[in-house]
Amino acid sequence: MMEIAYYPGCTSEGTGKEYAQSAVSVCTALGIDLTEVEDWNCCGGMSAYKVDSILGLALPARNLARAQKAGMDVLVACAACYNRLRWAEYTLRRGRKKAGMIEELVGFTFDKKITVVSLLEVLSRRVDQHELETRVKRPLTGLRVACYYGCLLVRPPRVTRFDDPENPMILDNLMTRLGAEVRPWSYKTECCGAVHSVTNPRLAEALVTRLLQMAREAGAEALVTACPLCQTNLEMGRPGRAGGPPCFYFTELMGLAFELPDTLSWLGKHWIEPVSLLRRLSLVG
Amino acid sequence: MRVLTDQGPVEMDLGFLAEVKAKCLQPIERCYQCQKCTSGCYLSEYFDYMPNQMVRLVQFGLREQALRSVTIWLCSACQTCTVRCPNGINIPEVMDALKEMAVAARLPVPDNAVFHRLFVDDIRRRGRVNETLLLARYKVKTHRLLTDLKEGVTMLRRGKLPLMFSHVKQRGEVRRIFRRLDAAKRRDAR
């Protein structure tokens, strides 16, 4: 049993609901004991640091203060929240001028005993991979996927300390373990447009269109992601709200492979209907 | 001293570089214009000034051009340039400093700035962001209320737009962060 603090983030109550639900279910199935960060607050998203750089560090730091009190590392599923919490931790660990400003604003001293980890990292590095493989009841045979990491997990590497920023493999390897056919492609870490999908939809559509086209050229029938913002953009940000390949959260595919009972309810929340593809491949009954 | 630009000779603002540096703490003067940032930028085709040109504008003290550029608002902070910069400059953080300065100088700002402001207001109020409320407020503010209604209804039906207003219990703690920050800014302004 692994005990860890869990930071859900605001999208867990909205656009990323199925990601949060599947993340918690997969962790439970693998014996990871999640304790929600008590009274967590918004990490500031992709907005607070653009309004004020110190605010964009102090907001996530308050959550670190709470986790420190509980004495537990913080697991984050959302790539955006992960990035912001890591920025706060990185800044506090460096202990320069900004660190003092953040600590003063939040009213705590960071003792450097806890750290922020991404869900993908925990499931790939802290969980016994042999045991994970034995959990696979329904291998994802025949499912050709392109793994899309986006920006926030990998960059900048000194802050996110995640994987190779140009060609990350964590998600690819995890999907291979589930039995999926992972297609190599070179657009893994390109930008999906982030919040431009709201403020400059035409611009975000151009980026999304290119990503989908490249995934298709690579021979993928679906994309896999670890970020609610990327997932929403990749499915809803297509010109004219067009159809095409679905975009899964990696935890949903883990749920499918582990035959977790709620998998279909998560998939039912998608903008692009993914079940017919899975039915064609006989991956759902 | 003046710099020759596309708009003719412009007086260099010699304090500008130091001001931007004080805000973002980036080694802007190190840039030798290798243009690696620009060649790898996914969004540069929409920019008025390329990422390397933005750094140059700051180095040369071209305050007006830098603060009025659309680039600072279109950069998505994907950090690709940061990873590749041989001089360790985090250009998105330079852009963030310029955004803050443009807002402080009361220059006209695009809808992105409205969105970010509303996002932060939501946090100040409840400590968390409610996506339904945020998107609705944004659409009212930017006169787009009637767009994406169909999508909104579908999302609501699938339970993907929150109707509950979840908030932080210790809202005072979050507000204290804002209050202290505002006080620090007033001190700096004096």
Short mmCIF file of N, CA and C in Angstrom, two decimals, chain A residues 10-11 13-18 36 38-55 58-59 62 66 87 97-98 103-107 151-152 154-158 165-166 189-191 193-196 198-203 206-207 210 231-232 236 241 249 268-272, chain B residues 22-26 42-43 45-46 73-84 88 90 93 96 99-100 111-113 115-117 119-120 123 127-131 135 138-139 144 148 150-152 154-155 158-164 166-171 173-174 176-178 180-181 184-185 187:
data_model
loop_
_atom_site.label_atom_id
_atom_site.label_comp_id
_atom_site.label_asym_id
_atom_site.label_seq_id
_atom_site.Cartn_x
_atom_site.Cartn_y
_atom_site.Cartn_z
N CYS A 10 -9.26 21.92 -10.42
CA CYS A 10 -10.62 22.38 -10.72
C CYS A 10 -11.29 21.60 -11.85
N THR A 11 -10.53 21.12 -12.85
CA THR A 11 -11.19 20.43 -13.97
C THR A 11 -11.76 19.09 -13.52
N GLU A 13 -13.85 18.64 -11.48
CA GLU A 13 -15.28 18.81 -11.23
C GLU A 13 -16.03 19.17 -12.51
N GLY A 14 -15.28 19.30 -13.63
CA GLY A 14 -15.93 19.73 -14.87
C GLY A 14 -15.39 19.01 -16.09
N THR A 15 -14.66 19.75 -16.93
CA THR A 15 -14.25 19.19 -18.22
C THR A 15 -13.39 17.94 -18.09
N GLY A 16 -12.69 17.80 -16.98
CA GLY A 16 -11.82 16.64 -16.83
C GLY A 16 -12.37 15.60 -15.86
N LYS A 17 -13.68 15.60 -15.69
CA LYS A 17 -14.31 14.72 -14.71
C LYS A 17 -13.94 13.25 -14.91
N GLU A 18 -14.01 12.78 -16.17
CA GLU A 18 -13.74 11.36 -16.41
C GLU A 18 -12.27 11.03 -16.18
N GLU A 36 -7.03 13.17 -0.28
CA GLU A 36 -7.14 14.47 -0.94
C GLU A 36 -6.43 15.55 -0.12
N GLU A 38 -6.06 18.47 1.87
CA GLU A 38 -7.16 19.07 2.62
C GLU A 38 -7.37 20.53 2.24
N ASP A 39 -8.61 20.85 1.82
CA ASP A 39 -8.99 22.22 1.49
C ASP A 39 -8.10 22.83 0.39
N TRP A 40 -7.80 22.03 -0.63
CA TRP A 40 -6.95 22.50 -1.73
C TRP A 40 -7.55 23.70 -2.45
N ASN A 41 -6.68 24.50 -3.06
CA ASN A 41 -7.16 25.65 -3.85
C ASN A 41 -6.64 25.53 -5.29
N CYS A 42 -7.22 26.33 -6.16
CA CYS A 42 -6.82 26.32 -7.58
C CYS A 42 -5.34 26.66 -7.70
N CYS A 43 -4.64 25.97 -8.60
CA CYS A 43 -3.21 26.18 -8.79
C CYS A 43 -2.91 27.46 -9.56
N GLY A 44 -3.98 28.14 -10.02
CA GLY A 44 -3.79 29.36 -10.79
C GLY A 44 -3.86 29.11 -12.29
N GLY A 45 -3.83 27.83 -12.65
CA GLY A 45 -3.96 27.44 -14.06
C GLY A 45 -2.96 28.13 -14.95
N MET A 46 -3.36 28.33 -16.19
CA MET A 46 -2.48 28.98 -17.15
C MET A 46 -2.72 30.49 -17.15
N SER A 47 -3.43 30.98 -16.13
CA SER A 47 -3.79 32.40 -16.11
C SER A 47 -3.10 33.20 -15.03
N ALA A 48 -3.05 32.66 -13.80
CA ALA A 48 -2.56 33.48 -12.68
C ALA A 48 -1.14 33.98 -12.94
N TYR A 49 -0.25 33.11 -13.45
CA TYR A 49 1.12 33.55 -13.65
C TYR A 49 1.25 34.57 -14.76
N LYS A 50 0.22 34.62 -15.65
CA LYS A 50 0.26 35.63 -16.71
C LYS A 50 -0.25 36.98 -16.19
N VAL A 51 -1.02 36.95 -15.13
CA VAL A 51 -1.49 38.20 -14.52
C VAL A 51 -0.42 38.73 -13.58
N ASP A 52 0.16 37.82 -12.78
CA ASP A 52 1.23 38.21 -11.86
C ASP A 52 2.09 36.98 -11.58
N SER A 53 3.37 37.07 -11.90
CA SER A 53 4.22 35.88 -11.83
C SER A 53 4.33 35.33 -10.41
N ILE A 54 4.32 36.20 -9.42
CA ILE A 54 4.43 35.72 -8.03
C ILE A 54 3.12 35.06 -7.57
N LEU A 55 2.01 35.64 -8.00
CA LEU A 55 0.71 35.04 -7.67
C LEU A 55 0.64 33.62 -8.25
N ALA A 58 2.53 31.54 -5.76
CA ALA A 58 2.00 31.50 -4.39
C ALA A 58 0.75 30.64 -4.30
N LEU A 59 -0.10 30.69 -5.32
CA LEU A 59 -1.34 29.89 -5.27
C LEU A 59 -1.05 28.39 -5.19
N ARG A 62 0.40 27.25 -1.71
CA ARG A 62 -0.49 27.02 -0.56
C ARG A 62 -0.85 25.53 -0.46
N ARG A 66 -0.12 22.71 2.60
CA ARG A 66 -1.10 21.77 3.16
C ARG A 66 -0.55 20.34 3.14
N TRP A 87 6.45 24.09 -10.53
CA TRP A 87 7.11 25.40 -10.59
C TRP A 87 7.26 25.96 -9.18
N LYS A 97 15.37 34.76 -4.19
CA LYS A 97 14.50 35.87 -3.78
C LYS A 97 13.01 35.52 -3.87
N LYS A 98 12.65 34.89 -5.00
CA LYS A 98 11.23 34.57 -5.20
C LYS A 98 10.71 33.62 -4.12
N GLU A 103 6.94 32.33 0.30
CA GLU A 103 6.72 31.86 1.67
C GLU A 103 6.06 32.93 2.52
N GLU A 104 6.44 34.18 2.29
CA GLU A 104 5.83 35.27 3.05
C GLU A 104 4.35 35.42 2.69
N LEU A 105 4.04 35.31 1.39
CA LEU A 105 2.65 35.47 0.96
C LEU A 105 1.77 34.37 1.53
N VAL A 106 2.28 33.12 1.49
CA VAL A 106 1.48 31.98 1.93
C VAL A 106 1.52 31.82 3.45
N GLY A 107 2.60 32.31 4.05
CA GLY A 107 2.74 32.18 5.50
C GLY A 107 3.20 30.80 5.93
N CYS A 151 2.74 20.03 -23.64
CA CYS A 151 3.87 20.84 -23.16
C CYS A 151 4.16 20.63 -21.68
N LEU A 152 3.07 20.56 -20.89
CA LEU A 152 3.20 20.88 -19.49
C LEU A 152 3.86 19.81 -18.64
N VAL A 154 6.40 17.92 -19.73
CA VAL A 154 7.81 17.77 -20.08
C VAL A 154 8.65 19.04 -20.00
N ARG A 155 8.00 20.21 -20.05
CA ARG A 155 8.80 21.42 -20.14
C ARG A 155 8.48 22.42 -19.04
N PRO A 156 9.50 23.19 -18.63
CA PRO A 156 10.93 22.94 -18.89
C PRO A 156 11.43 21.78 -18.02
N PRO A 157 12.32 20.95 -18.54
CA PRO A 157 12.71 19.72 -17.84
C PRO A 157 13.32 19.94 -16.46
N ARG A 158 14.05 21.06 -16.26
CA ARG A 158 14.67 21.27 -14.93
C ARG A 158 13.57 21.50 -13.88
N PRO A 165 12.50 15.80 -22.87
CA PRO A 165 11.53 16.81 -23.33
C PRO A 165 11.26 16.75 -24.84
N GLU A 166 12.15 16.17 -25.62
CA GLU A 166 11.92 16.11 -27.07
C GLU A 166 11.25 14.80 -27.49
N THR A 189 5.05 16.35 -28.28
CA THR A 189 5.14 17.44 -27.29
C THR A 189 4.84 18.81 -27.90
N GLU A 190 4.15 18.81 -29.07
CA GLU A 190 3.77 20.10 -29.65
C GLU A 190 2.61 20.69 -28.86
N CYS A 191 2.44 21.98 -28.99
CA CYS A 191 1.40 22.69 -28.24
C CYS A 191 0.01 22.47 -28.87
N GLY A 193 -2.48 24.47 -28.18
CA GLY A 193 -3.14 25.78 -28.22
C GLY A 193 -3.57 26.26 -26.85
N ALA A 194 -3.54 25.36 -25.87
CA ALA A 194 -3.90 25.71 -24.48
C ALA A 194 -5.17 26.54 -24.44
N VAL A 195 -5.18 27.63 -23.68
CA VAL A 195 -6.43 28.40 -23.54
C VAL A 195 -6.77 29.23 -24.77
N HIS A 196 -5.93 29.18 -25.80
CA HIS A 196 -6.32 29.86 -27.05
C HIS A 196 -7.60 29.27 -27.62
N VAL A 198 -10.25 29.00 -26.21
CA VAL A 198 -11.33 29.88 -25.76
C VAL A 198 -11.16 31.28 -26.35
N THR A 199 -9.95 31.79 -26.31
CA THR A 199 -9.75 33.20 -26.67
C THR A 199 -9.39 33.42 -28.15
N ASN A 200 -8.75 32.45 -28.79
CA ASN A 200 -8.41 32.56 -30.21
C ASN A 200 -8.69 31.23 -30.90
N PRO A 201 -9.99 30.85 -30.99
CA PRO A 201 -10.30 29.49 -31.46
C PRO A 201 -9.69 29.14 -32.82
N ARG A 202 -9.61 30.09 -33.74
CA ARG A 202 -9.08 29.78 -35.07
C ARG A 202 -7.63 29.30 -34.97
N LEU A 203 -6.89 29.98 -34.13
CA LEU A 203 -5.47 29.65 -33.95
C LEU A 203 -5.31 28.25 -33.33
N ALA A 206 -6.03 25.44 -35.79
CA ALA A 206 -4.94 25.16 -36.72
C ALA A 206 -3.93 24.20 -36.09
N LEU A 207 -3.63 24.41 -34.82
CA LEU A 207 -2.67 23.53 -34.13
C LEU A 207 -3.24 22.13 -33.95
N ARG A 210 -3.32 20.10 -37.20
CA ARG A 210 -2.02 19.56 -37.56
C ARG A 210 -1.67 18.32 -36.72
N GLN A 231 -6.96 17.18 -23.86
CA GLN A 231 -8.03 16.28 -24.28
C GLN A 231 -9.20 17.09 -24.82
N THR A 232 -9.59 18.13 -24.08
CA THR A 232 -10.71 18.97 -24.51
C THR A 232 -10.40 19.64 -25.85
N MET A 236 -12.69 18.87 -28.92
CA MET A 236 -13.67 19.93 -29.22
C MET A 236 -13.11 21.02 -30.10
N ARG A 241 -16.26 21.57 -35.48
CA ARG A 241 -16.54 20.48 -34.52
C ARG A 241 -16.60 19.14 -35.25
N TYR A 249 -8.02 9.49 -22.17
CA TYR A 249 -7.10 9.67 -21.05
C TYR A 249 -6.43 8.33 -20.83
N GLY A 268 -18.43 7.61 -21.86
CA GLY A 268 -19.68 8.24 -22.28
C GLY A 268 -19.67 9.75 -22.15
N LYS A 269 -18.67 10.30 -21.48
CA LYS A 269 -18.62 11.76 -21.30
C LYS A 269 -17.86 12.46 -22.42
N HIS A 270 -17.25 11.66 -23.30
CA HIS A 270 -16.40 12.27 -24.34
C HIS A 270 -17.21 13.04 -25.38
N TRP A 271 -16.56 14.03 -25.96
CA TRP A 271 -17.17 14.79 -27.05
C TRP A 271 -17.16 13.94 -28.32
N ILE A 272 -16.05 13.27 -28.59
CA ILE A 272 -15.96 12.35 -29.74
C ILE A 272 -16.24 10.94 -29.21
N ALA B 22 14.24 43.07 -13.91
CA ALA B 22 13.87 43.06 -12.49
C ALA B 22 12.59 42.27 -12.28
N LYS B 23 11.73 42.31 -13.28
CA LYS B 23 10.45 41.61 -13.17
C LYS B 23 10.60 40.10 -13.40
N CYS B 24 11.36 39.70 -14.45
CA CYS B 24 11.37 38.28 -14.82
C CYS B 24 12.67 37.56 -14.42
N LEU B 25 13.68 38.31 -14.01
CA LEU B 25 14.96 37.74 -13.57
C LEU B 25 15.60 36.84 -14.64
N GLN B 26 15.43 37.18 -15.91
CA GLN B 26 16.02 36.39 -16.99
C GLN B 26 17.26 37.09 -17.55
N TYR B 42 5.91 27.00 -32.40
CA TYR B 42 4.71 26.52 -33.10
C TYR B 42 3.77 27.65 -33.47
N LEU B 43 3.90 28.79 -32.81
CA LEU B 43 2.92 29.85 -33.00
C LEU B 43 3.47 31.07 -33.72
N GLU B 45 4.06 31.93 -36.60
CA GLU B 45 3.42 32.44 -37.82
C GLU B 45 2.29 33.43 -37.50
N TYR B 46 1.82 33.42 -36.24
CA TYR B 46 0.75 34.36 -35.87
C TYR B 46 1.29 35.61 -35.18
N TRP B 73 0.87 38.31 -26.18
CA TRP B 73 -0.44 37.74 -25.83
C TRP B 73 -0.70 36.41 -26.53
N LEU B 74 -0.02 36.16 -27.63
CA LEU B 74 -0.29 34.92 -28.37
C LEU B 74 0.63 33.78 -27.96
N CYS B 75 1.78 34.09 -27.34
CA CYS B 75 2.67 33.04 -26.85
C CYS B 75 1.88 32.16 -25.88
N SER B 76 1.89 30.84 -26.11
CA SER B 76 1.12 29.95 -25.23
C SER B 76 1.98 29.43 -24.09
N ALA B 77 3.21 29.92 -23.98
CA ALA B 77 4.13 29.49 -22.91
C ALA B 77 4.38 27.98 -22.95
N CYS B 78 4.51 27.42 -24.16
CA CYS B 78 4.73 25.98 -24.29
C CYS B 78 6.15 25.60 -23.87
N GLN B 79 7.03 26.60 -23.76
CA GLN B 79 8.39 26.42 -23.21
C GLN B 79 9.36 25.67 -24.13
N THR B 80 8.96 25.48 -25.40
CA THR B 80 9.88 24.81 -26.32
C THR B 80 11.15 25.64 -26.51
N CYS B 81 10.99 26.95 -26.63
CA CYS B 81 12.15 27.82 -26.82
C CYS B 81 13.08 27.78 -25.60
N THR B 82 12.47 27.73 -24.42
CA THR B 82 13.26 27.70 -23.19
C THR B 82 14.18 26.47 -23.17
N VAL B 83 13.61 25.32 -23.57
CA VAL B 83 14.39 24.08 -23.56
C VAL B 83 15.58 24.18 -24.51
N ARG B 84 15.39 24.89 -25.62
CA ARG B 84 16.42 24.90 -26.66
C ARG B 84 17.36 26.10 -26.59
N GLY B 88 20.04 29.92 -21.83
CA GLY B 88 19.23 29.75 -20.63
C GLY B 88 18.23 30.85 -20.38
N ASN B 90 14.46 32.07 -20.38
CA ASN B 90 13.08 31.62 -20.42
C ASN B 90 12.26 32.73 -21.07
N GLU B 93 8.77 33.72 -19.87
CA GLU B 93 8.75 34.54 -18.64
C GLU B 93 9.04 36.01 -18.96
N ASP B 96 5.75 37.22 -20.09
CA ASP B 96 4.85 37.44 -18.95
C ASP B 96 5.12 38.80 -18.31
N LYS B 99 3.68 41.42 -20.45
CA LYS B 99 2.21 41.47 -20.31
C LYS B 99 1.83 42.29 -19.07
N GLU B 100 2.52 41.97 -17.95
CA GLU B 100 2.21 42.70 -16.72
C GLU B 100 2.45 44.20 -16.91
N ASP B 111 -8.54 39.97 -25.79
CA ASP B 111 -9.46 39.16 -24.98
C ASP B 111 -8.76 38.17 -24.06
N ASN B 112 -7.55 37.71 -24.43
CA ASN B 112 -6.82 36.79 -23.55
C ASN B 112 -6.68 37.38 -22.17
N ALA B 113 -6.35 38.68 -22.14
CA ALA B 113 -6.11 39.34 -20.86
C ALA B 113 -7.39 39.36 -20.04
N PHE B 115 -9.75 37.09 -20.18
CA PHE B 115 -9.93 35.73 -19.69
C PHE B 115 -9.07 35.48 -18.45
N HIS B 116 -7.79 35.84 -18.53
CA HIS B 116 -6.89 35.60 -17.40
C HIS B 116 -7.35 36.36 -16.15
N ARG B 117 -7.81 37.57 -16.37
CA ARG B 117 -8.27 38.40 -15.25
C ARG B 117 -9.50 37.77 -14.58
N PHE B 119 -10.34 34.64 -14.65
CA PHE B 119 -9.87 33.40 -14.02
C PHE B 119 -9.35 33.69 -12.61
N VAL B 120 -8.52 34.71 -12.54
CA VAL B 120 -7.93 35.07 -11.24
C VAL B 120 -8.99 35.61 -10.29
N ILE B 123 -10.66 32.81 -8.56
CA ILE B 123 -9.85 32.25 -7.48
C ILE B 123 -9.92 33.16 -6.25
N GLY B 127 -11.45 30.68 -4.24
CA GLY B 127 -10.27 29.82 -4.06
C GLY B 127 -10.15 28.76 -5.13
N ARG B 128 -11.24 28.54 -5.87
CA ARG B 128 -11.23 27.57 -6.97
C ARG B 128 -11.92 28.18 -8.17
N VAL B 129 -11.74 27.53 -9.34
CA VAL B 129 -12.36 28.04 -10.55
C VAL B 129 -13.54 27.14 -10.91
N ASN B 130 -14.67 27.77 -11.19
CA ASN B 130 -15.82 27.04 -11.72
C ASN B 130 -15.85 27.30 -13.23
N GLU B 131 -15.61 26.25 -14.00
CA GLU B 131 -15.47 26.42 -15.45
C GLU B 131 -16.73 26.99 -16.10
N LEU B 135 -16.50 30.53 -18.10
CA LEU B 135 -16.78 30.64 -19.53
C LEU B 135 -17.96 31.58 -19.78
N TYR B 138 -16.78 35.14 -19.28
CA TYR B 138 -15.92 35.55 -20.39
C TYR B 138 -16.76 35.90 -21.62
N LYS B 139 -17.77 35.09 -21.87
CA LYS B 139 -18.60 35.32 -23.06
C LYS B 139 -19.42 36.60 -22.93
N ARG B 144 -19.88 37.54 -26.55
CA ARG B 144 -19.99 36.31 -27.34
C ARG B 144 -21.02 35.38 -26.70
N ASP B 148 -21.46 28.96 -29.14
CA ASP B 148 -21.24 27.64 -28.52
C ASP B 148 -22.34 27.19 -27.57
N LYS B 150 -25.00 25.34 -28.17
CA LYS B 150 -25.34 23.93 -28.39
C LYS B 150 -24.33 23.03 -27.67
N GLU B 151 -23.05 23.39 -27.84
CA GLU B 151 -21.98 22.62 -27.20
C GLU B 151 -22.12 22.67 -25.68
N GLY B 152 -22.47 23.86 -25.20
CA GLY B 152 -22.63 24.05 -23.76
C GLY B 152 -23.69 23.12 -23.19
N THR B 154 -24.77 20.25 -24.50
CA THR B 154 -24.27 18.86 -24.54
C THR B 154 -23.33 18.60 -23.37
N MET B 155 -22.42 19.54 -23.13
CA MET B 155 -21.46 19.37 -22.04
C MET B 155 -22.18 19.29 -20.69
N ARG B 158 -23.73 15.95 -20.17
CA ARG B 158 -22.75 14.90 -19.86
C ARG B 158 -22.05 15.14 -18.51
N GLY B 159 -22.49 16.15 -17.83
CA GLY B 159 -21.92 16.42 -16.51
C GLY B 159 -20.52 16.98 -16.57
N LYS B 160 -20.17 17.63 -17.72
CA LYS B 160 -18.81 18.13 -17.87
C LYS B 160 -18.70 19.62 -17.58
N LEU B 161 -19.84 20.26 -17.30
CA LEU B 161 -19.77 21.66 -16.86
C LEU B 161 -20.32 21.69 -15.44
N PRO B 162 -19.50 22.08 -14.48
CA PRO B 162 -19.91 21.98 -13.09
C PRO B 162 -21.05 22.94 -12.75
N LEU B 163 -22.04 22.43 -12.02
CA LEU B 163 -23.14 23.28 -11.57
C LEU B 163 -23.00 23.60 -10.08
N MET B 164 -22.15 22.84 -9.40
CA MET B 164 -21.91 23.10 -7.99
C MET B 164 -20.78 24.12 -7.86
N SER B 166 -18.03 24.65 -5.92
CA SER B 166 -17.08 24.15 -4.93
C SER B 166 -16.13 25.29 -4.56
N HIS B 167 -15.83 25.39 -3.28
CA HIS B 167 -14.90 26.46 -2.90
C HIS B 167 -14.02 26.03 -1.73
N VAL B 168 -12.96 26.79 -1.55
CA VAL B 168 -12.05 26.54 -0.45
C VAL B 168 -12.73 26.95 0.86
N LYS B 169 -12.57 26.12 1.90
CA LYS B 169 -13.21 26.45 3.17
C LYS B 169 -12.53 27.65 3.82
N GLN B 170 -11.21 27.58 3.85
CA GLN B 170 -10.44 28.69 4.46
C GLN B 170 -10.21 29.78 3.41
N ARG B 171 -11.31 30.40 2.95
CA ARG B 171 -11.14 31.38 1.89
C ARG B 171 -10.27 32.55 2.32
N GLU B 173 -7.55 32.44 3.84
CA GLU B 173 -6.13 32.15 3.54
C GLU B 173 -5.77 32.54 2.12
N VAL B 174 -6.69 32.24 1.18
CA VAL B 174 -6.43 32.59 -0.22
C VAL B 174 -6.48 34.10 -0.40
N ARG B 176 -5.83 36.27 1.76
CA ARG B 176 -4.65 36.88 2.39
C ARG B 176 -3.49 36.94 1.40
N ILE B 177 -3.34 35.90 0.56
CA ILE B 177 -2.29 35.90 -0.46
C ILE B 177 -2.47 37.11 -1.38
N PHE B 178 -3.71 37.30 -1.83
CA PHE B 178 -4.00 38.43 -2.73
C PHE B 178 -3.74 39.76 -2.02
N ARG B 180 -1.83 40.47 0.59
CA ARG B 180 -0.40 40.73 0.83
C ARG B 180 0.31 41.13 -0.45
N LEU B 181 -0.10 40.48 -1.55
CA LEU B 181 0.52 40.80 -2.84
C LEU B 181 0.17 42.23 -3.27
N ALA B 184 2.23 44.59 -1.27
CA ALA B 184 3.63 44.63 -1.73
C ALA B 184 3.75 45.47 -2.99
N LYS B 185 2.75 45.36 -3.85
CA LYS B 185 2.79 46.13 -5.10
C LYS B 185 2.66 47.62 -4.84
N ARG B 187 3.61 49.09 -2.15
CA ARG B 187 4.90 49.52 -1.58
C ARG B 187 5.91 49.79 -2.68
#
